[in-house]
Short mmCIF file of C-alpha atoms and ligand atoms in Angstrom, two decimals:
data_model
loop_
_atom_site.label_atom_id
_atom_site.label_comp_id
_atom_site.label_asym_id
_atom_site.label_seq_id
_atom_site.Cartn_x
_atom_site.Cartn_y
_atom_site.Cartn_z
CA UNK A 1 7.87 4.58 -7.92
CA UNK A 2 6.31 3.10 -4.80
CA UNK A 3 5.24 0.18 -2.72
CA UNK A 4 1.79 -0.52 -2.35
CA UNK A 5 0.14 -2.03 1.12
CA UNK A 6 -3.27 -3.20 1.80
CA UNK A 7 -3.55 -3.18 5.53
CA UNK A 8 -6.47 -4.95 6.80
CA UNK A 9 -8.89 -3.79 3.72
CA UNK A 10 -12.13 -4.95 3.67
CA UNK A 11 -14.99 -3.93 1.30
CA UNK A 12 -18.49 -5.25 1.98
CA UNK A 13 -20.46 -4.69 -0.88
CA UNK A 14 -23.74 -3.28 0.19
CA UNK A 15 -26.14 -5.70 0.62
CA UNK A 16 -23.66 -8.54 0.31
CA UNK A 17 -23.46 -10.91 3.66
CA UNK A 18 -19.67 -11.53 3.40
CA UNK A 19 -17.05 -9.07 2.37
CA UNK A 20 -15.71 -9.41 -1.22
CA UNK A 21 -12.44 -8.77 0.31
CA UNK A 22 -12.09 -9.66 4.02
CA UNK A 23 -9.16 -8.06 5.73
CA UNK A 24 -6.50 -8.23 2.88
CA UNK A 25 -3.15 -7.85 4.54
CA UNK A 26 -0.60 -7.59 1.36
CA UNK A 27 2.52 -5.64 0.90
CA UNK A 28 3.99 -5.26 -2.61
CA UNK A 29 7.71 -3.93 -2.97
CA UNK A 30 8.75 -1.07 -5.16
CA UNK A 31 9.06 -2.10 -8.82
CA UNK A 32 7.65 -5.31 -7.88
CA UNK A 33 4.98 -7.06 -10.37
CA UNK A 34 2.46 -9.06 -8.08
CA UNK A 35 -0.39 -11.41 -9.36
CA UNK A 36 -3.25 -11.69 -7.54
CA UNK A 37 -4.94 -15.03 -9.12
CA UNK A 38 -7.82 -16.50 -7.84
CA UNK A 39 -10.57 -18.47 -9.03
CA UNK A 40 -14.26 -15.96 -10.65
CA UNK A 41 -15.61 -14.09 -7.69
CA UNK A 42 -13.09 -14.66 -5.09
CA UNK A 43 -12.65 -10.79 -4.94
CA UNK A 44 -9.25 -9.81 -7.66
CA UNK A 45 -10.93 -7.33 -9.67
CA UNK A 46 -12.65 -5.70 -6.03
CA UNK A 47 -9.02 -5.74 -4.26
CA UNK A 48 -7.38 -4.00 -7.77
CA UNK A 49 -10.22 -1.38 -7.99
CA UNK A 50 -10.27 -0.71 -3.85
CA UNK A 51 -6.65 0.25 -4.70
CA UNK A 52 -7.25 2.16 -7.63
CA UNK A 53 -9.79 4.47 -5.52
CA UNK A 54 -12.40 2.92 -7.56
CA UNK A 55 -14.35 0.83 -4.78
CA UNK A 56 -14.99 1.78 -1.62
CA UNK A 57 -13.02 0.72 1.47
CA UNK A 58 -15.30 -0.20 4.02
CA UNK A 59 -12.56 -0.85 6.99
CA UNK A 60 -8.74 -0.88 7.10
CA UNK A 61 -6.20 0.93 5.06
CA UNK A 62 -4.42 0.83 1.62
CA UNK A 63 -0.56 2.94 1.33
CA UNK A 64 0.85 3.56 -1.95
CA UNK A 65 4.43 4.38 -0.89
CA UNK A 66 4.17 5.70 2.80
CA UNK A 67 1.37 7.15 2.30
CA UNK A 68 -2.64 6.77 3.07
CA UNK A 69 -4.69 6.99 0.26
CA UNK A 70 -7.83 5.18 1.57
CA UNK A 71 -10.04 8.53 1.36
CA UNK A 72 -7.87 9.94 -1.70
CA UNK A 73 -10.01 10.02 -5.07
CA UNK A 74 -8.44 7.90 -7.81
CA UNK A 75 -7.19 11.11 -10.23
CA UNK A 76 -4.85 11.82 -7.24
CA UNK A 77 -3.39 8.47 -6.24
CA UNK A 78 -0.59 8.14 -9.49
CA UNK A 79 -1.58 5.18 -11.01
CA UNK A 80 -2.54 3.54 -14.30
CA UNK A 81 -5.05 0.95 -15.20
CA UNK A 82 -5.23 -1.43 -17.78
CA UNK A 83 -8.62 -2.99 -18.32
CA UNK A 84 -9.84 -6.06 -19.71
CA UNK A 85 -11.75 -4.39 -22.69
CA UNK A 86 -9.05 -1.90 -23.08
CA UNK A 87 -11.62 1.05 -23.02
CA UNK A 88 -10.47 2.92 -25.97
CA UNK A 89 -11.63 5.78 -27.66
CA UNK A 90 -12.99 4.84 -30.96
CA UNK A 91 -12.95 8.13 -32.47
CA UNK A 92 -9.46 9.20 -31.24
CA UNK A 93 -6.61 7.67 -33.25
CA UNK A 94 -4.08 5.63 -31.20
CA UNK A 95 -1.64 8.87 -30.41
CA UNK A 96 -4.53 10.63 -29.03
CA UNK A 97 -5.49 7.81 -27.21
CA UNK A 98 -2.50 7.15 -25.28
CA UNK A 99 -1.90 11.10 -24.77
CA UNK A 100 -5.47 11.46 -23.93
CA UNK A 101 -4.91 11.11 -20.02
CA UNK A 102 -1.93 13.78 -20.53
CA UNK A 103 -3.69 16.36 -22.08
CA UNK A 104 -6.26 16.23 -19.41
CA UNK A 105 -4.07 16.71 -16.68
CA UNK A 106 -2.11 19.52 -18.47
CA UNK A 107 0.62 18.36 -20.12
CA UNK A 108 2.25 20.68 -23.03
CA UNK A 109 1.35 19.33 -26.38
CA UNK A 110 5.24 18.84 -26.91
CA UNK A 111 5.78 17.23 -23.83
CA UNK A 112 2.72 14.86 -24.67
CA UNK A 113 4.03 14.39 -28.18
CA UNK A 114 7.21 12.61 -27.00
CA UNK A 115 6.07 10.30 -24.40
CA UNK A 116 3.40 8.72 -26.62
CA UNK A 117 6.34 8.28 -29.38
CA UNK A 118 8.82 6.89 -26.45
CA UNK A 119 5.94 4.81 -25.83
CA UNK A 120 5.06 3.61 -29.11
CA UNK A 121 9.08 2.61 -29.72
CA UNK A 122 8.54 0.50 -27.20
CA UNK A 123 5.62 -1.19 -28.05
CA UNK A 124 6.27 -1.65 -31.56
CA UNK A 125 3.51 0.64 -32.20
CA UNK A 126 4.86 3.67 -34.52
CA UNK A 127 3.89 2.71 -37.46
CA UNK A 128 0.01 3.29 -36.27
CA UNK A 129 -0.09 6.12 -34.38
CA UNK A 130 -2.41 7.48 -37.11
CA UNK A 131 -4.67 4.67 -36.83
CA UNK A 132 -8.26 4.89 -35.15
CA UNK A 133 -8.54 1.93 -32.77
CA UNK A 134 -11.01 -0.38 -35.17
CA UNK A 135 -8.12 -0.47 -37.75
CA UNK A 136 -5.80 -2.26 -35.14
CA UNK A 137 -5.92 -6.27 -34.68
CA UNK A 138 -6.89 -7.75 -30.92
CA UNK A 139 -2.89 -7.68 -29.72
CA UNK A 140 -2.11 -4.05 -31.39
CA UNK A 141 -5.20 -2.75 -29.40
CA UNK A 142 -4.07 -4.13 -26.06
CA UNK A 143 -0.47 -2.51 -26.86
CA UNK A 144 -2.51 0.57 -27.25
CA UNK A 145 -4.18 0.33 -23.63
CA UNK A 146 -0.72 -0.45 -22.31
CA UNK A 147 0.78 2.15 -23.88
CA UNK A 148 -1.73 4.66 -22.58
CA UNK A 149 -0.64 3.60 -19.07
CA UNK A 150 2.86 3.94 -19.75
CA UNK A 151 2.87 7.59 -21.25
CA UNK A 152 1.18 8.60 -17.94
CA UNK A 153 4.89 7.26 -16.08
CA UNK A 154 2.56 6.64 -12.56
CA UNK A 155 3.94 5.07 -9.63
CA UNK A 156 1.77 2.01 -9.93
CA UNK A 157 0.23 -0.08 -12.76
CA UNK A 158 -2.86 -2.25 -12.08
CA UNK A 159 -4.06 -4.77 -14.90
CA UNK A 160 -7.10 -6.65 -14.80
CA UNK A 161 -7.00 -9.75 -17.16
CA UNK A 162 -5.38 -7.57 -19.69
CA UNK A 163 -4.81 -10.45 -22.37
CA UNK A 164 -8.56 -12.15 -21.92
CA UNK A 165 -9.48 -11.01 -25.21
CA UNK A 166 -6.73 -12.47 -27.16
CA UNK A 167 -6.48 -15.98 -28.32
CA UNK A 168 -4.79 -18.26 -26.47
CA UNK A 169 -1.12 -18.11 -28.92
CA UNK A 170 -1.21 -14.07 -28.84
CA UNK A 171 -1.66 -14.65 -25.25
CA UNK A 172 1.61 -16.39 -24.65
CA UNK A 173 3.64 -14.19 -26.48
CA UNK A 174 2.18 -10.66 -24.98
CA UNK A 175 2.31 -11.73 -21.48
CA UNK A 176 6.43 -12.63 -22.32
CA UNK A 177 6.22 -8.88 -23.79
CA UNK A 178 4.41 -7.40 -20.74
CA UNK A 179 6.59 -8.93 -18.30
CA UNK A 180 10.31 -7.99 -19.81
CA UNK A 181 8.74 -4.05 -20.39
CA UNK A 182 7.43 -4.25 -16.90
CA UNK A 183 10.84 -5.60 -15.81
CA UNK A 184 12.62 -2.68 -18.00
CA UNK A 185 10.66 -0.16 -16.51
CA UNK A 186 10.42 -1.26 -12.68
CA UNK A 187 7.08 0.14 -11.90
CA UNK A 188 5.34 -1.44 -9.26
CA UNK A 189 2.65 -3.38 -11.06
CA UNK A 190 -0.31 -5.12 -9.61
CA UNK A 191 -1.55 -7.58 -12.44
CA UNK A 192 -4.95 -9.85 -11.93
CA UNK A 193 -5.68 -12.84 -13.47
CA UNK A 194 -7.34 -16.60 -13.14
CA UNK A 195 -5.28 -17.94 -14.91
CA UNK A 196 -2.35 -19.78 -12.89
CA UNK A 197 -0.06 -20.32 -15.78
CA UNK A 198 0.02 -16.76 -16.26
CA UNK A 199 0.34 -16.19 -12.49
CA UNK A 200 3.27 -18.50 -12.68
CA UNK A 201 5.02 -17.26 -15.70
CA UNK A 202 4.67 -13.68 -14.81
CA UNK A 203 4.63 -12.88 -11.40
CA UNK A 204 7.42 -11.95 -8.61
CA UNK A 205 5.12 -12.95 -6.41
CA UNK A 206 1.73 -14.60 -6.63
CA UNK A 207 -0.33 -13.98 -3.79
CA UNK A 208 -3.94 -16.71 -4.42
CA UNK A 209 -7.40 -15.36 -3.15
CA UNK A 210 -10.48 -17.66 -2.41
CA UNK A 211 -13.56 -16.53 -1.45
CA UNK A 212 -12.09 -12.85 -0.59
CA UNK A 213 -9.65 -14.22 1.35
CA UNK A 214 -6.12 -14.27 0.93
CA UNK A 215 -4.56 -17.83 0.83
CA UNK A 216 -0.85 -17.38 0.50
CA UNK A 217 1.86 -15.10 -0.90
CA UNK A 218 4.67 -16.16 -1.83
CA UNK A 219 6.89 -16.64 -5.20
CA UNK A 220 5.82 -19.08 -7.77
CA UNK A 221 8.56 -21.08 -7.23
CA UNK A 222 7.54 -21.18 -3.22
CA UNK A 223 3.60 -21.83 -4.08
CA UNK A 224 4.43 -24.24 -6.14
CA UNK A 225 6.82 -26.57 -3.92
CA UNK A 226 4.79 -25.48 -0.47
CA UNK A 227 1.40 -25.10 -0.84
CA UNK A 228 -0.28 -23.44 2.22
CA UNK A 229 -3.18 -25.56 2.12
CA UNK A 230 -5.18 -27.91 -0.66
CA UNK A 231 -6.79 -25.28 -2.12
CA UNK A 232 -3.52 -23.37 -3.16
CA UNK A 233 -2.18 -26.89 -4.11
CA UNK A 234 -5.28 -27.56 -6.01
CA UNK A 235 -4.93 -24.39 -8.31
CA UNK A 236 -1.16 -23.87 -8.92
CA UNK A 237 0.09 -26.32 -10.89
CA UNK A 238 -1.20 -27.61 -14.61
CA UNK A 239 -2.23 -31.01 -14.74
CA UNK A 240 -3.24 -29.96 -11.11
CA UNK A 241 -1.71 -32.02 -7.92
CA UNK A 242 -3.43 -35.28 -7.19
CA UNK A 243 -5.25 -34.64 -3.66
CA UNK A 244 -6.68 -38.06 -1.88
CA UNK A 245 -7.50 -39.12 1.84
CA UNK A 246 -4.69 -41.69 3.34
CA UNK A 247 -4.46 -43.39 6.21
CA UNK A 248 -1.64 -42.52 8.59
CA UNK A 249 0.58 -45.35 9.92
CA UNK A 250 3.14 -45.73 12.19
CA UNK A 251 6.38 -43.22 10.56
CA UNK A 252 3.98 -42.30 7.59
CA UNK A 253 0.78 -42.31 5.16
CA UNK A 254 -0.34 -45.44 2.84
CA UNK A 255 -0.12 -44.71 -0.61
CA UNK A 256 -2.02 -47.88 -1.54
CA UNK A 257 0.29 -51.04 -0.28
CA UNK A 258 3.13 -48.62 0.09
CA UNK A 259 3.65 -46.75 3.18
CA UNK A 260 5.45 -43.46 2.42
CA UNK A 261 7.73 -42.13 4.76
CA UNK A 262 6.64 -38.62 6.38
CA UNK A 263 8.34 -36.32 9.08
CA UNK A 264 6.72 -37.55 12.48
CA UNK A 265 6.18 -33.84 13.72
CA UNK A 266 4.04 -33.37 11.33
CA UNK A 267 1.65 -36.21 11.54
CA UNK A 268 1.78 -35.60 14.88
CA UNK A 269 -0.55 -32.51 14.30
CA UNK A 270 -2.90 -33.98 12.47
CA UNK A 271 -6.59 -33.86 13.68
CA UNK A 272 -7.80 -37.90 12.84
CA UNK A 273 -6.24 -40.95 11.76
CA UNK A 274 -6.81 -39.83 8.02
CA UNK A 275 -4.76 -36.74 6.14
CA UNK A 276 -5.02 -35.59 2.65
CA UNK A 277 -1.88 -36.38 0.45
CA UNK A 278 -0.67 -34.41 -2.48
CA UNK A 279 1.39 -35.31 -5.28
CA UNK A 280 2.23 -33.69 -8.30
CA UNK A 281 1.76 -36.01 -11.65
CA UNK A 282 5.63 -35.12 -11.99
CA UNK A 283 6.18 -36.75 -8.50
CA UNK A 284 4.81 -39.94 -9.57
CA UNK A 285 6.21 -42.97 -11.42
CA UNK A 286 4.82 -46.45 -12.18
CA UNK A 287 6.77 -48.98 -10.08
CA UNK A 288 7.37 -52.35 -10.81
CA UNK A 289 4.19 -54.83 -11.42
CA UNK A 290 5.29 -56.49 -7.99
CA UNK A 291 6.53 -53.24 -6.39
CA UNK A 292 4.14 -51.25 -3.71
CA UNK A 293 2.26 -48.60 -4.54
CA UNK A 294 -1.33 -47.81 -6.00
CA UNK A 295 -2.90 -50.33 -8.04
CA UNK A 296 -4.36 -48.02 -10.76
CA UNK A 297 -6.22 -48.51 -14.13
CA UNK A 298 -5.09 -46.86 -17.09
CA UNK A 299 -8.16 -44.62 -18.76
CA UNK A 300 -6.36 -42.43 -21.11
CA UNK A 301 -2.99 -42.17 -22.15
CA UNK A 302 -2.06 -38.07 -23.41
CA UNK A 303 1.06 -38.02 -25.85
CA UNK A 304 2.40 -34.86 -25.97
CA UNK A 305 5.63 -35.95 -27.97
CA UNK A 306 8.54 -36.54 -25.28
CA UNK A 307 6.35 -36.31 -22.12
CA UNK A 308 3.09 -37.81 -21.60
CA UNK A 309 -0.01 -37.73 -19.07
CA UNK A 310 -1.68 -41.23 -17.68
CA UNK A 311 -5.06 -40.40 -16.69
CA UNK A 312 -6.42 -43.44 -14.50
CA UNK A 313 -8.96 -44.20 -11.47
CA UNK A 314 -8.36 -46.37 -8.16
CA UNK A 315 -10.34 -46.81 -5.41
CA UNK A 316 -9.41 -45.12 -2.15
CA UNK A 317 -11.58 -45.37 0.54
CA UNK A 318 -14.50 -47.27 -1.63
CA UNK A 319 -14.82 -44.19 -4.00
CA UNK A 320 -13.30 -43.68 -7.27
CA UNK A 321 -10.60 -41.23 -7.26
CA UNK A 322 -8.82 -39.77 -10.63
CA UNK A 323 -5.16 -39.84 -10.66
CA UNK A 324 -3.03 -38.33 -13.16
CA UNK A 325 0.78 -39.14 -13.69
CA UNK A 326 3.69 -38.21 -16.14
CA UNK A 327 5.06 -40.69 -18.58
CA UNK A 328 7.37 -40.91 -21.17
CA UNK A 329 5.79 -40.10 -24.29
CA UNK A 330 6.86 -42.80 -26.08
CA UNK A 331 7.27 -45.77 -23.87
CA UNK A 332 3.94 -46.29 -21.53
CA UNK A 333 1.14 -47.92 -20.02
CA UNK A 334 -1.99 -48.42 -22.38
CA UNK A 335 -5.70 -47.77 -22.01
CA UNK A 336 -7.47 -50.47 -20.05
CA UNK A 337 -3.98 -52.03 -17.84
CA UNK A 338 -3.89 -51.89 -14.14
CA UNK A 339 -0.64 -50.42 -12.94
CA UNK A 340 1.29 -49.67 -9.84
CA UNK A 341 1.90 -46.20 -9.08
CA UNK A 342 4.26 -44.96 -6.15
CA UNK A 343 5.15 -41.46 -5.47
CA UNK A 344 9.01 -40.00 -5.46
CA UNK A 345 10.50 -40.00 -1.94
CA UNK A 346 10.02 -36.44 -0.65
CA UNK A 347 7.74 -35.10 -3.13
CA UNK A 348 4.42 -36.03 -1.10
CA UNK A 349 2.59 -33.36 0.41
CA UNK A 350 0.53 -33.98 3.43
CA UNK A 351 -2.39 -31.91 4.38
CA UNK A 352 -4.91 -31.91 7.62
CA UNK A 353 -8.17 -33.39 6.51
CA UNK A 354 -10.07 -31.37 8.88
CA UNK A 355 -8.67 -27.89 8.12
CA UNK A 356 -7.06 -28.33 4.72
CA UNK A 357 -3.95 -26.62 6.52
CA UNK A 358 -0.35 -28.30 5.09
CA UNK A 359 1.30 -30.47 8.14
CA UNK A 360 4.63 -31.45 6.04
CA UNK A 361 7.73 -29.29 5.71
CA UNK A 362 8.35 -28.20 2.09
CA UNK A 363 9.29 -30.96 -0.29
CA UNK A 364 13.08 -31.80 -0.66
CA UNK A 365 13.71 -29.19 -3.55
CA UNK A 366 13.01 -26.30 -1.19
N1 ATP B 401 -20.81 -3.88 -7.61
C1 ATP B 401 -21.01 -5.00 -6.90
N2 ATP B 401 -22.04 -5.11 -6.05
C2 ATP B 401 -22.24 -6.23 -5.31
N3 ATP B 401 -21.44 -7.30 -5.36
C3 ATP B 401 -20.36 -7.26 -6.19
C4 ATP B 401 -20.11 -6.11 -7.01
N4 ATP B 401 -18.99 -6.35 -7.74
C5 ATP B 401 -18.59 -7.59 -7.39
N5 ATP B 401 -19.41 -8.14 -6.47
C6 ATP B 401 -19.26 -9.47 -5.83
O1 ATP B 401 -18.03 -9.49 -5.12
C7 ATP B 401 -17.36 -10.72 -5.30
C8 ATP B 401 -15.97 -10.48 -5.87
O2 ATP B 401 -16.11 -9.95 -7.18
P1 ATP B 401 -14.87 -9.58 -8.10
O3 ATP B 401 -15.38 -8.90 -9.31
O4 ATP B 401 -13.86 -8.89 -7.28
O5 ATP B 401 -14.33 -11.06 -8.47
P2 ATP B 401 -13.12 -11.49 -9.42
O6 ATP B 401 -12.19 -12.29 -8.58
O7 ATP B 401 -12.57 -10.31 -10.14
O8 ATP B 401 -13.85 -12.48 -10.44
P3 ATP B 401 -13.65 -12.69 -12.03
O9 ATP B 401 -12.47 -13.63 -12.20
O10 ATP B 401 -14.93 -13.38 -12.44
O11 ATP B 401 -13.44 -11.36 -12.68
C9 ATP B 401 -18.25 -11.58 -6.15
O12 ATP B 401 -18.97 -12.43 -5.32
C10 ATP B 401 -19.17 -10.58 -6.84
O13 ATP B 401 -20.41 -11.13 -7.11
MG1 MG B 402 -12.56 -9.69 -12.15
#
């Protein structure tokens, strides 16, 4: 097993007028797993296949372990891949296709013979190692692909969007099954995906990529509580943070008629007399009708049996701006009412409008 660094790597397409990935700096410990998320294009499956030997790296370096395998071809550099489409053979039945890789590289038929049956154990996949691959259902041929990365036992795994092709139940339950066998075997495992639930769920570490460049790393626990900047508080999250100008006032922002109390220092950074505020619909609650806050009307209400989403407008700055809030499920605003809305003490994020860079100190839970 091994670490894995990208130092500085960059790979400009040809023809392209921006790198795809501009001078990723990422370091991923051994028998970590590490999402890279992002949202299409932003450069996840270039960075996975630069490190895979699969791409081209047009400047800087990438380390599996201590060492350099920028210039080493992908057959020597000890890893695994599982793709999107799984890639399998269709005329090979499911043993041969997960000791396919084996047998090319030398292995004894014994040998090969026992690490696709340790492999199938753990996969719940003995019972169709006779199969051929168009006799399997959608979540028995991605066990397959995985399986053919485990029987090779490499130092790394990479996965790009591995459970794509399964609907959206399957989903849930293989990427619980991909992270405890991951977790069993401690390989190092570089997983992509756009999906920021799955980035959440799964991940050590998350590290979010926009436009080829990297954003933040940091667990989802950290990206979560202290966003970076509005685009990393923007993606992680489901309903997403609310994100509107404010004003700044003396000690704090206005949140409507309520001024919220924020850390001076970091106000005092701010470029302008307006910031962006963040606030998670968690963080908000609907204050009295005579208490301050934001005067909000009520659009749609979402029941979703013991919680519940309000999804209303207000008007900040003359423009209509969408706000979404928890409720209780069963006791809330209707459709159609104007409400107050205030956000919990400590739980509002302040950005720089200018820069989108975060000026507050993590919220209280940190
Ligand atoms: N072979 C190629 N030649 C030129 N440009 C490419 C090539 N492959 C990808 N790109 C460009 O590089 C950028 C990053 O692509 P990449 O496939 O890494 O994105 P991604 O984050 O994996 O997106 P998705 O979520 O849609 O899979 C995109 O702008 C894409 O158009
Ligand atoms: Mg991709």
């Amino acid at each position: 097993m091994a670490s894995v660094t990208f130092d500085n790597a960059t790979r400009l397409y040809p023809g392209g007028t921006r790198p795809a990935v501009d001078k990723l700096n990422l370091e991923i410990g051994d028998g970590e797993f590490l999402v890279l998320v992002g949202p299409s294009g932003c450069g996840k499956s270039t960075s996975l296949r630069m490190l895979a030997g699969l791409e081209e790296v047009n400047d800087g370096r990438i380390l599996i372990g201590d060492r350099d395998v920028t210039d080493v071809p992908p057959k020597d550099r000890d890893i695994a891949m599982v793709f999107q489409n799984y890639a399998l053979y269709p005329h090979m039945t499911v043993a041969e296709n997960m000791g396919f890789a084996l047998k090319i590289a030398g292995v004894g038929k014994e040998e090969r013979a026992k690490r696709v049956l340790e492999a199938a154990k753990l996969l719940d996949l003995e019972p169709f190692l006779a199969r051929k691959p168009k006799a399997l259902s959608g979540g028995q041929r991605q066990r397959v692909a995985m399986g053919r990365a485990i029987v090779r036992e490499p130092q790394v795994f990479l996965m790009d969007e591995p459970l794509s092709n399964l609907d959206a139940k399957l989903r849930v339950q293989t990427r619980t099954q991909i992270a405890s066998l991951q977790r069993r075997l401690g390989v190092t495992t570089v997983y992509v995906t756009h999906d920021q639930t799955e980035a959440l769920t799964m991940g050590d570490r998350i590290a979010v990529l926009k436009d080829g460049l990297l954003q933040q790393v940091g667990t989802p626990r950290e990206l979560y509580e202290k966003p970076n900047n509005v685009f990393v508080a923007g993606f992680i999250g489901s309903p997403a943070m609310n994100l509107f100008p404010a004003d700044l006032v003396e000690g704090g922002v206005k949140f409507g008629s309520k001024v919220v109390r924020v850390e001076a220092g970091a106000l005092s950074r701010a470029h302008g007399s307006e910031v962006t505020v963040g606030v998670r619909p968690e963080d908000i609650t609907v204050a009295p009708s005579d208490g301050e806050g934001l005067q909000v009307t009520v659009d749609l209400v979402e029941e979703l049996g013991a919680d519940g989403y309000l999804y209303g407008h207000s008007e900040i700055d003359g423009k209509r701006t969408d706000i979404v809030a928890r409720v209780d499920g069963r006791v809330h605003p209707s459709a159609g009412e104007t409400v107050t809305l205030a956000p919990a003490p400590d739980h509002v994020h302040v950005f720089d409008i200018e820069t989108g860079e975060r000026l507050t100190p993590a919220v209280a839970t940190v």
